[in-house]
C-alpha cells in the first residue's frame, strides 16, 4: 500500500522559480533570508491591489478558483457600508491526503504568504489577521514567522495576528467551517450559505483566501503585472503549485508555469508512460485518460476542456497493474468517513454511494450499478456544504472514466487485478488520521431475525437509517474508526440480535461469500 505523503515532499521547479525562489539556498526562508531573496514590499491602496489581481487574472488556488479581485472589492464595499473593520484570514488548512503544496509553502516560505495577506490587510484597513492550519509542522512554522515579524494577538497592536488550529478533516478546510471554528464553534460547515465578504469572523466582512493565493499576490506586487504576465499563458499567467503523487517514482510538489504539458509534469515525477488514468484536482476532482494527458497543458481551461479539473492542484496517475475501481473504493470509503454528519446527502448518501461502489466491484451486477448511479445523482446539489457535491463528482467521474473495468465487474464479476493502493490516504498515526480511515469492518443485518425496532438507527444514524418498509437500511461502506464504538453499541443493544459486525470485503474482482444465515441483502447496497 502507498504510504501517506510527508508534510514536505521533494520540491521541483520548471523554468524560473517565483514562489519557490530561494528553496535551493535554505530549507526555510526566515524573515532575513526572505527579504534577501525577494526584497522589500511597498503597500498599495485597495483599488490598486484589486486592479493588480485583476490584471494577472488571480483566482483562488484552494480549489474553487474564485476571482480574488472580486472578493477583495466585495469585502471593501461591505466594510465601508457597515462602517466596521474587516478581517483577513489565510486558509492554510490543507486537509486532503493528496495535497501538499500549501503545506510546503507554509513550511518553507511562510513570509511570502504573510506578505500577500498583510498587503491585503493594510489595503482594507483590517486590524485582525488569522492563519488557519491543521498540521503541527505548519503551526510551528507560521507561529515562528509571526514572531519574526513581531506580530501577536496582544491588545494595543495596530494589527493583531493569531493562529487557528483545526482538526485535519476534509470538511474542516472549507471556508465556512474555518470561520465557524474561529468564532468558537466546531470546525464544520454551518449548514447554511453565508458570504464571508458580508459576515464572517465575529460578523465582520472577511477576506478569506488560500495560502498560495496570497503568495502569488505578493510575487505580483513585487514584480508588477507586466513582468508577472511574461510567465505562463496569456489568459492564465504565472505559475501553479502542483502536488503529484499516486503511481509515481517520486511524489513531489512542483512549481510550473501555466501552459506546460501535463505529460511533462508526469514524466518529471516518474509516472507510467501510459497511465490507466489520471485523477486531476484531488479527491473532489475528475479522472482523465491517457489520451487526454497527452493533449492537456497545466491550466484551468485546458484541463476543463479534456474533462479534468485543476482544483487544488493535485495530480494522481495510476498504472495499468491496479484495479481502478478498487482504488476508487478506498477513496470512496475515506470520503464517506469524512462526513460532517449534518445533512442527509453527506451523512447517509456518501456511505450509501461507497457501499454501492463496493457492491458493483464485488459482483452485484447491473442492478447494483443502477442503484449506485441513483444514489450518486440524489446526493448532488442537496448538501449543506461542498463535500457531498465534490464526492459525487468523484463517483460520477470514476464510472465515466473506467467503462471497460466497470463492464468487467458488472458482467463478469471482476477485472482480475489486485488493488495496489497507490492513491495516498491518511496513515494510522494520530487521532485525526485514525478517525478519517475505515476500520476494516462493516455492519450487516440478519434479516431472518430483524424485527425493525430501529434502535440501531438511533445509535448510529450515519450508517443505518430506517427504510420506507420500516426496516433498517445499512450502508455497505466500511465503518469509520470514529464511529466504531457506536456501531458496537448498536450491535449490543439490538433486541433481536439481528445486527452484527463483520470484516469488510477487500475491493477485489471476486464475489464474496454470503454470510451464514444471510442473503444478498446483508451484503448488498442497503436499498431494502
Coordinates of C-alpha atoms in Angstrom, one line a residue:
X1 CA 0.0 0.0 0.0
X2 CA 1.2 3.5 -0.7
X3 CA 2.5 5.4 2.3
X4 CA 0.9 8.8 3.2
X5 CA 2.6 11.8 1.7
X6 CA 5.1 13.6 4.0
X7 CA 4.3 17.1 5.0
X8 CA 7.2 18.4 2.9
X9 CA 7.9 16.1 0.0
X10 CA 10.5 16.8 -2.7
X11 CA 10.1 20.2 -4.4
X12 CA 10.9 20.8 -8.0
X13 CA 10.5 23.8 -10.4
X14 CA 10.1 24.0 -14.1
X15 CA 11.6 27.2 -15.5
X16 CA 12.4 30.1 -13.3
X17 CA 11.1 29.9 -9.7
X18 CA 8.7 32.5 -8.3
X19 CA 7.0 31.1 -5.3
X20 CA 9.9 28.7 -4.7
X21 CA 12.6 31.2 -5.1
X22 CA 15.4 30.6 -2.5
X23 CA 14.4 27.0 -1.9
X24 CA 17.8 26.0 -3.3
X25 CA 19.5 28.0 -0.7
X26 CA 17.8 27.0 2.6
X27 CA 15.2 24.6 3.9
X28 CA 13.1 27.5 5.3
X29 CA 13.3 31.2 4.5
X30 CA 13.2 33.1 7.7
X31 CA 12.4 36.8 7.6
X32 CA 16.1 37.8 7.0
X33 CA 16.6 35.4 4.1
X34 CA 13.1 36.1 2.7
X35 CA 14.0 39.8 2.4
X36 CA 17.3 39.0 0.8
X37 CA 15.7 36.7 -1.8
X38 CA 12.5 38.7 -2.5
X39 CA 13.3 42.2 -1.4
X40 CA 11.0 44.7 0.4
X41 CA 7.3 45.2 -0.5
X42 CA 5.6 48.5 -0.8
X43 CA 2.0 48.9 0.4
X44 CA -0.8 49.5 -2.0
X45 CA -4.3 51.1 -1.9
X46 CA -7.3 48.8 -2.0
X47 CA -8.3 49.6 -5.6
X48 CA -4.7 49.4 -6.9
X49 CA -4.3 46.0 -5.3
X50 CA -7.6 44.8 -6.8
X51 CA -6.5 46.1 -10.2
X52 CA -3.3 44.2 -9.9
X53 CA -5.2 41.0 -9.0
X54 CA -7.5 41.6 -12.0
X55 CA -4.6 42.3 -14.4
X56 CA -2.9 39.0 -13.6
X57 CA -6.3 37.1 -13.6
X58 CA -5.6 35.9 -10.0
X59 CA -8.0 33.2 -8.9
X60 CA -8.2 31.4 -5.6
X61 CA -5.8 28.4 -5.6
X62 CA -7.7 26.4 -3.0
X63 CA -9.9 24.7 -5.5
X64 CA -12.9 26.9 -6.1
X65 CA -11.0 29.4 -8.3
X66 CA -13.0 32.5 -7.3
X67 CA -11.6 35.8 -8.8
X68 CA -9.5 37.4 -6.0
X69 CA -10.2 41.0 -7.2
X70 CA -13.9 40.4 -6.9
X71 CA -13.6 39.1 -3.4
X72 CA -11.3 41.9 -2.3
X73 CA -13.7 44.6 -3.7
X74 CA -16.7 42.9 -2.0
X75 CA -15.1 42.9 1.4
X76 CA -14.0 46.6 1.0
X77 CA -17.5 47.6 -0.1
X78 CA -19.2 45.7 2.8
X79 CA -16.7 47.2 5.3
X80 CA -17.4 50.8 4.1
X81 CA -21.1 50.3 4.0
X82 CA -21.3 48.9 7.5
X83 CA -18.5 51.1 9.0
X84 CA -16.6 48.2 10.5
X85 CA -13.1 46.9 10.2
X86 CA -12.7 43.8 8.0
X87 CA -10.8 40.6 8.9
X88 CA -8.2 38.8 6.8
X89 CA -7.9 35.0 7.0
X90 CA -5.2 32.8 5.4
X91 CA -6.6 29.3 4.7
X92 CA -3.6 27.1 5.1
X93 CA -5.8 24.1 6.1
X94 CA -4.7 21.5 3.5
X95 CA -6.8 18.6 4.7
X96 CA -6.8 16.4 1.6
X97 CA -4.3 13.4 1.7
X98 CA -3.3 14.1 -2.0
X99 CA -2.4 17.8 -1.5
X100 CA 0.8 19.3 0.0
X101 CA 1.6 22.5 -2.0
X102 CA 0.2 24.8 0.7
X103 CA 1.9 22.9 3.4
X104 CA 5.2 23.2 1.5
X105 CA 4.7 26.9 1.2
X106 CA 3.9 27.4 4.9
X107 CA 6.9 25.3 6.0
X108 CA 9.4 26.7 3.6
X109 CA 8.3 30.2 2.6
X110 CA 5.8 31.4 5.2
X111 CA 6.8 35.1 4.8
X112 CA 5.7 35.2 1.2
X113 CA 2.2 34.1 2.3
X114 CA 2.2 36.7 5.1
X115 CA 3.4 39.4 2.6
X116 CA 0.3 38.9 0.5
X117 CA -2.1 38.8 3.5
X118 CA -0.6 41.8 5.2
X119 CA -0.7 43.7 1.9
X120 CA -4.4 43.0 1.7
X121 CA -5.0 43.8 5.4
X122 CA -3.3 47.2 5.0
X123 CA -5.2 48.0 1.8
X124 CA -8.5 47.1 3.5
X125 CA -7.8 48.7 6.8
X126 CA -8.1 45.4 8.6
X127 CA -6.8 45.1 12.2
X128 CA -7.1 41.3 12.5
X129 CA -5.1 38.6 10.7
X130 CA -5.8 34.9 11.3
X131 CA -4.0 31.9 9.9
X132 CA -5.9 28.6 9.8
X133 CA -3.8 25.5 9.9
X134 CA -4.3 21.8 10.6
X135 CA -0.8 20.3 11.0
X136 CA 1.9 20.5 13.6
X137 CA 4.6 21.5 11.1
X138 CA 2.5 24.3 9.6
X139 CA 1.5 25.7 13.0
X140 CA 5.1 25.7 14.2
X141 CA 6.4 27.4 11.0
X142 CA 3.7 30.1 10.9
X143 CA 4.0 30.9 14.6
X144 CA 7.7 31.3 14.2
X145 CA 7.1 33.6 11.1
X146 CA 4.7 35.8 13.1
X147 CA 7.2 36.1 15.9
X148 CA 9.9 37.0 13.5
X149 CA 7.7 40.0 12.4
X150 CA 6.8 40.9 15.9
X151 CA 3.1 40.1 15.3
X152 CA 1.0 38.7 18.0
X153 CA -2.6 38.8 19.4
X154 CA -1.7 41.3 22.2
X155 CA -4.1 44.2 22.7
X156 CA -2.9 47.6 21.6
X157 CA -1.1 46.4 18.5
X158 CA -2.1 48.1 15.2
X159 CA -2.6 44.6 13.7
X160 CA -3.5 41.6 15.9
X161 CA -2.4 38.2 14.4
X162 CA -3.1 34.7 15.6
X163 CA -3.1 31.1 14.5
X164 CA -6.3 29.0 14.4
X165 CA -5.6 25.2 14.7
X166 CA -8.4 23.0 13.4
X167 CA -8.7 19.2 13.1
X168 CA -7.3 17.6 10.0
X169 CA -10.6 16.7 8.3
X170 CA -11.7 17.2 4.7
X171 CA -14.8 19.3 5.7
X172 CA -12.7 21.5 8.2
X173 CA -10.9 23.2 5.4
X174 CA -14.0 24.7 3.8
X175 CA -14.2 28.5 4.3
X176 CA -17.4 28.4 6.3
X177 CA -16.0 25.7 8.6
X178 CA -12.9 27.8 9.3
X179 CA -14.9 30.9 10.1
X180 CA -17.2 28.9 12.3
X181 CA -14.2 27.5 14.2
X182 CA -12.7 30.9 14.6
X183 CA -16.0 32.1 16.0
X184 CA -15.8 29.4 18.7
X185 CA -17.9 26.7 17.1
X186 CA -16.9 23.3 15.7
X187 CA -14.7 23.2 12.6
X188 CA -17.6 22.1 10.5
X189 CA -19.7 23.9 7.8
X190 CA -22.7 25.6 9.4
X191 CA -25.2 24.1 7.1
X192 CA -26.3 27.5 5.7
X193 CA -24.8 29.5 2.9
X194 CA -23.3 32.8 4.1
X195 CA -21.0 35.2 2.2
X196 CA -17.8 35.7 4.3
X197 CA -17.4 39.1 2.5
X198 CA -20.6 40.2 4.2
X199 CA -20.5 38.5 7.5
X200 CA -17.5 36.3 8.6
X201 CA -15.3 36.4 11.6
X202 CA -17.3 37.9 14.5
X203 CA -19.8 39.1 12.0
X204 CA -17.3 41.3 10.2
X205 CA -16.6 41.4 6.5
X206 CA -13.9 38.8 6.0
X207 CA -11.4 38.2 3.2
X208 CA -10.6 34.5 3.3
X209 CA -8.3 33.0 0.7
X210 CA -5.9 30.2 0.2
X211 CA -2.2 30.4 1.2
X212 CA -0.9 30.1 -2.3
X213 CA -3.2 32.8 -3.5
X214 CA -1.7 35.3 -1.0
X215 CA 1.8 34.2 -2.0
X216 CA 1.0 34.8 -5.7
X217 CA -0.3 38.2 -4.8
X218 CA 3.0 39.0 -3.0
X219 CA 5.0 38.0 -6.1
X220 CA 2.9 40.0 -8.5
X221 CA 3.1 43.1 -6.2
X222 CA 6.9 43.0 -6.3
X223 CA 7.4 42.4 -10.0
X224 CA 4.3 44.0 -11.4
X225 CA 1.6 42.7 -13.7
X226 CA 3.5 43.0 -16.9
X227 CA 6.5 41.0 -15.8
X228 CA 4.2 38.5 -14.0
X229 CA 2.4 38.0 -17.3
X230 CA 5.6 37.1 -19.1
X231 CA 5.4 33.7 -17.4
X232 CA 2.8 31.2 -18.4
X233 CA -0.3 31.6 -20.6
X234 CA -1.8 34.9 -21.6
X235 CA -5.2 34.2 -20.1
X236 CA -3.8 32.4 -17.0
X237 CA -0.4 34.0 -16.4
X238 CA 2.1 33.0 -13.7
X239 CA 2.9 29.7 -12.2
X240 CA 0.9 27.0 -10.4
X241 CA 1.9 24.8 -7.5
X242 CA 1.1 21.1 -8.1
X243 CA 1.2 18.0 -5.8
X244 CA 2.0 15.0 -7.9
X245 CA 1.6 11.6 -6.3
X246 CA -0.1 8.3 -6.9
X247 CA 1.7 5.8 -9.2
X248 CA 4.9 7.9 -9.4
X249 CA 8.5 7.1 -8.6
X250 CA 9.0 10.4 -6.8
X251 CA 6.0 12.1 -5.1
X252 CA 6.7 15.8 -5.3
X253 CA 5.4 19.4 -5.2
X254 CA 6.2 21.2 -8.5
X255 CA 6.0 24.8 -9.4
X256 CA 5.3 25.1 -13.1
X257 CA 4.3 27.9 -15.5
X258 CA 0.8 27.5 -16.8
X259 CA 0.9 26.0 -20.3
X260 CA 3.5 23.3 -19.5
X261 CA 2.3 20.0 -21.0
X262 CA 0.7 17.6 -18.5
X263 CA 2.8 14.7 -19.9
X264 CA 6.0 16.6 -19.0
X265 CA 4.9 17.0 -15.4
X266 CA 4.0 13.3 -15.1
X267 CA 7.3 12.3 -16.7
X268 CA 9.2 14.5 -14.2
X269 CA 7.6 12.7 -11.3
X270 CA 8.3 9.2 -12.8
X271 CA 4.7 8.3 -13.7
X272 CA 3.9 5.4 -16.0
X273 CA 4.4 6.3 -19.7
X274 CA 0.8 5.3 -20.4
X275 CA -1.2 5.7 -17.2
X276 CA -4.5 3.9 -16.9
X277 CA -6.0 7.2 -15.7
X278 CA -5.0 10.5 -14.0
X279 CA -7.1 12.0 -11.2
X280 CA -6.9 15.7 -11.6
X281 CA -7.9 18.2 -8.9
X282 CA -7.8 15.7 -6.0
X283 CA -10.5 13.6 -4.4
X284 CA -13.2 16.1 -5.4
X285 CA -11.8 16.2 -8.9
X286 CA -12.2 14.3 -12.2
X287 CA -10.4 11.4 -13.9
X288 CA -8.9 11.8 -17.4
X289 CA -7.5 9.1 -19.6
X290 CA -4.0 8.7 -21.1
X291 CA -5.0 10.4 -24.4
X292 CA -6.2 13.4 -22.5
X293 CA -2.9 13.7 -20.6
X294 CA -1.1 14.0 -23.9
X295 CA -3.4 16.7 -25.0
X296 CA -3.7 18.8 -21.9
X297 CA -1.5 21.5 -20.5
X298 CA -1.4 22.8 -17.0
X299 CA -4.2 25.4 -16.9
X300 CA -7.7 25.6 -15.5
X301 CA -9.2 26.0 -19.0
X302 CA -7.2 23.2 -20.7
X303 CA -7.9 20.6 -18.0
X304 CA -11.6 21.5 -18.1
X305 CA -11.6 21.1 -21.9
X306 CA -10.5 17.4 -21.5
X307 CA -12.9 16.7 -18.7
X308 CA -10.4 17.3 -15.9
X309 CA -10.0 19.9 -13.1
X310 CA -7.2 21.9 -11.8
X311 CA -8.8 22.2 -8.4
X312 CA -6.3 22.4 -5.6
X313 CA -3.5 21.3 -7.9
X314 CA -3.4 17.6 -7.1
X315 CA -2.4 15.2 -9.9
X316 CA -2.6 11.5 -9.3
X317 CA -1.8 8.9 -12.1
X318 CA -2.5 5.2 -11.7
X319 CA -0.8 2.4 -13.6
X320 CA -2.1 -0.5 -15.6
X321 CA -1.4 -3.0 -12.9
X322 CA -4.1 -1.9 -10.4
X323 CA -7.9 -2.2 -10.4
X324 CA -9.1 1.4 -10.8
X325 CA -12.4 0.7 -9.2
X326 CA -10.7 -0.8 -6.2
X327 CA -8.5 2.3 -6.0
X328 CA -11.7 4.5 -6.2
X329 CA -13.3 2.3 -3.5
X330 CA -10.5 3.1 -1.0
X331 CA -11.0 6.8 -1.6
X332 CA -14.8 6.4 -1.5
X333 CA -14.6 4.9 2.0
X334 CA -12.4 7.8 3.1
X335 CA -14.8 10.4 1.6
X336 CA -17.7 8.7 3.4
X337 CA -15.8 8.7 6.7
X338 CA -15.1 12.5 6.3
X339 CA -18.8 13.4 6.5
X340 CA -19.7 16.4 8.6
X341 CA -22.7 14.4 9.8
X342 CA -25.0 17.4 9.4
X343 CA -27.2 16.6 6.4
X344 CA -28.7 13.6 4.7
X345 CA -26.6 13.7 1.5
X346 CA -23.4 13.7 3.5
X347 CA -24.4 11.6 6.5
X348 CA -26.3 8.9 4.6
X349 CA -25.7 9.4 0.9
X350 CA -22.0 9.1 0.8
X351 CA -21.8 5.9 2.8
X352 CA -24.6 4.5 0.6
X353 CA -22.6 5.5 -2.5
X354 CA -19.4 3.9 -1.2
X355 CA -21.4 0.8 -0.4
X356 CA -22.9 0.8 -3.8
X357 CA -19.5 1.0 -5.4
X358 CA -18.4 -1.9 -3.3
X359 CA -21.4 -3.9 -4.4
X360 CA -20.6 -3.2 -8.1
X361 CA -17.0 -4.2 -7.6
X362 CA -18.0 -7.4 -5.8
X363 CA -20.3 -8.7 -8.5
X364 CA -23.6 -7.0 -7.8
X365 CA -24.3 -6.8 -11.5
X366 CA -26.4 -4.2 -13.4
X367 CA -28.8 -3.7 -10.6
X368 CA -26.0 -2.6 -8.3
X369 CA -24.7 -0.3 -10.9
X370 CA -28.0 1.4 -11.4
X371 CA -28.5 1.7 -7.7
X372 CA -25.1 3.4 -7.4
X373 CA -26.0 5.9 -10.2
X374 CA -29.2 6.7 -8.4
X375 CA -27.6 7.3 -5.1
X376 CA -24.8 9.5 -6.6
X377 CA -27.4 11.6 -8.5
X378 CA -29.5 12.0 -5.4
X379 CA -26.5 13.4 -3.4
X380 CA -25.8 16.2 -6.0
X381 CA -26.8 19.7 -5.1
X382 CA -28.5 18.8 -1.8
X383 CA -25.7 19.0 0.7
X384 CA -25.2 21.6 3.4
X385 CA -21.6 22.0 2.3
X386 CA -19.5 21.2 -0.7
X387 CA -18.3 17.8 0.4
X388 CA -21.3 15.8 -0.9
X389 CA -21.1 17.6 -4.3
X390 CA -17.3 17.1 -4.6
X391 CA -17.6 13.4 -3.6
X392 CA -20.5 12.8 -6.0
X393 CA -18.3 14.3 -8.7
X394 CA -15.6 11.8 -7.9
X395 CA -18.1 8.9 -8.1
X396 CA -19.5 10.0 -11.4
X397 CA -16.1 10.6 -12.9
X398 CA -15.0 7.1 -11.8
X399 CA -18.0 5.5 -13.5
X400 CA -17.4 7.5 -16.7
X401 CA -13.6 7.1 -16.9
X402 CA -13.3 3.3 -16.4
X403 CA -16.1 1.9 -18.5
X404 CA -14.1 -1.3 -19.6
X405 CA -13.3 -2.1 -16.0
X406 CA -16.9 -1.3 -14.9
X407 CA -18.2 -3.7 -17.6
X408 CA -15.8 -6.4 -16.4
X409 CA -17.0 -6.1 -12.8
X410 CA -20.7 -5.8 -13.7
X411 CA -20.8 -8.5 -16.3
X412 CA -18.0 -10.9 -15.3
X413 CA -17.6 -10.4 -11.6
X414 CA -14.2 -8.7 -11.7
X415 CA -11.3 -7.4 -13.8
X416 CA -8.7 -9.8 -12.5
X417 CA -6.4 -7.2 -11.0
X418 CA -5.5 -6.5 -7.4
X419 CA -6.0 -3.1 -5.8
X420 CA -2.4 -1.9 -5.2
X421 CA -3.4 1.2 -3.1
X422 CA -1.4 3.9 -4.9
X423 CA -3.7 6.8 -4.0
X424 CA -2.5 8.3 -0.8
X425 CA -4.7 8.2 2.3
X426 CA -4.0 9.3 5.9
X427 CA -1.7 7.0 7.8
X428 CA -2.6 5.2 11.1
X429 CA -0.7 7.7 13.3
X430 CA -2.5 10.5 15.1
X431 CA -6.1 10.8 16.3
X432 CA -7.4 12.7 13.4
X433 CA -5.9 10.3 10.9
X434 CA -7.3 7.4 12.7
X435 CA -10.8 8.9 12.7
X436 CA -10.6 9.5 8.9
X437 CA -9.9 5.9 7.8
X438 CA -12.2 2.9 7.6
X439 CA -11.9 0.3 10.3
X440 CA -12.0 -2.7 8.0
X441 CA -15.3 -3.7 9.5
X442 CA -18.9 -3.3 8.3
X443 CA -22.4 -3.6 9.7
X444 CA -24.6 -6.4 8.5
X445 CA -28.2 -7.5 9.3
X446 CA -29.5 -11.0 9.7
X447 CA -32.9 -10.5 8.0
X448 CA -34.3 -13.7 9.4
X449 CA -34.1 -12.1 12.9
X450 CA -34.6 -8.4 12.3
X451 CA -37.9 -7.1 13.7
X452 CA -37.5 -3.4 12.7
X453 CA -37.1 -2.0 16.2
X454 CA -35.0 0.9 14.8
X455 CA -32.7 1.2 17.9
X456 CA -29.6 0.7 15.7
X457 CA -30.6 3.7 13.5
X458 CA -30.9 5.9 16.6
X459 CA -27.5 4.9 17.9
X460 CA -25.5 5.2 14.6
X461 CA -27.6 7.2 12.1
X462 CA -24.5 7.8 10.0
X463 CA -24.5 4.2 8.9
X464 CA -28.1 3.0 9.4
X465 CA -31.4 4.6 8.5
X466 CA -35.0 3.3 8.6
X467 CA -36.4 2.4 5.2
X468 CA -39.9 3.1 3.9
X469 CA -40.8 -0.5 4.8
X470 CA -40.0 0.0 8.5
X471 CA -36.7 -2.0 8.4
X472 CA -33.2 -0.7 8.7
X473 CA -31.1 0.2 5.5
X474 CA -27.5 -0.4 6.3
X475 CA -24.7 1.4 4.4
X476 CA -22.2 -1.0 2.8
X477 CA -19.3 1.3 3.4
X478 CA -16.7 0.2 6.0
X479 CA -17.3 1.6 9.5
X480 CA -15.1 4.7 10.1
X481 CA -12.8 4.4 13.1
X482 CA -14.6 7.3 14.9
X483 CA -18.0 5.5 14.6
X484 CA -16.7 2.1 15.6
X485 CA -17.7 2.4 19.3
X486 CA -21.2 3.4 18.4
X487 CA -21.5 0.6 15.9
X488 CA -20.5 -1.9 18.6
X489 CA -23.1 -0.3 21.0
X490 CA -25.7 -0.7 18.3
X491 CA -24.9 -4.4 18.0
X492 CA -25.1 -4.9 21.7
X493 CA -28.4 -3.1 22.1
X494 CA -30.3 -4.8 19.2
X495 CA -33.2 -6.6 21.0
X496 CA -33.5 -9.3 18.2
X497 CA -29.7 -9.9 18.0
X498 CA -30.0 -9.3 14.2
X499 CA -27.2 -6.7 13.9
X500 CA -23.6 -7.8 13.7
X501 CA -20.2 -6.5 12.7
X502 CA -18.1 -8.4 10.2
X503 CA -14.9 -7.9 8.2
X504 CA -15.5 -5.7 5.2
X505 CA -14.6 -7.4 1.9
X506 CA -11.4 -6.3 0.2
X507 CA -12.0 -4.4 -3.1
X508 CA -11.1 -7.3 -5.4
X509 CA -12.6 -8.7 -8.5
X510 CA -14.1 -11.8 -6.8
X511 CA -17.6 -12.1 -5.4
X512 CA -17.7 -12.5 -1.7
X513 CA -19.3 -15.5 0.0
X514 CA -22.6 -14.9 1.6
X515 CA -22.7 -14.9 5.4
X516 CA -24.2 -17.9 7.2
X517 CA -28.0 -17.4 7.7
X518 CA -28.0 -14.3 5.5
X519 CA -28.7 -13.4 1.9
X520 CA -27.6 -10.9 -0.7
X521 CA -29.4 -8.2 1.3
X522 CA -26.9 -8.5 4.1
X523 CA -24.0 -7.6 1.8
X524 CA -25.9 -5.6 -0.8
X525 CA -26.3 -1.9 -1.5
X526 CA -28.6 -1.4 1.5
X527 CA -31.6 -0.4 -0.6
X528 CA -34.1 -2.7 1.3

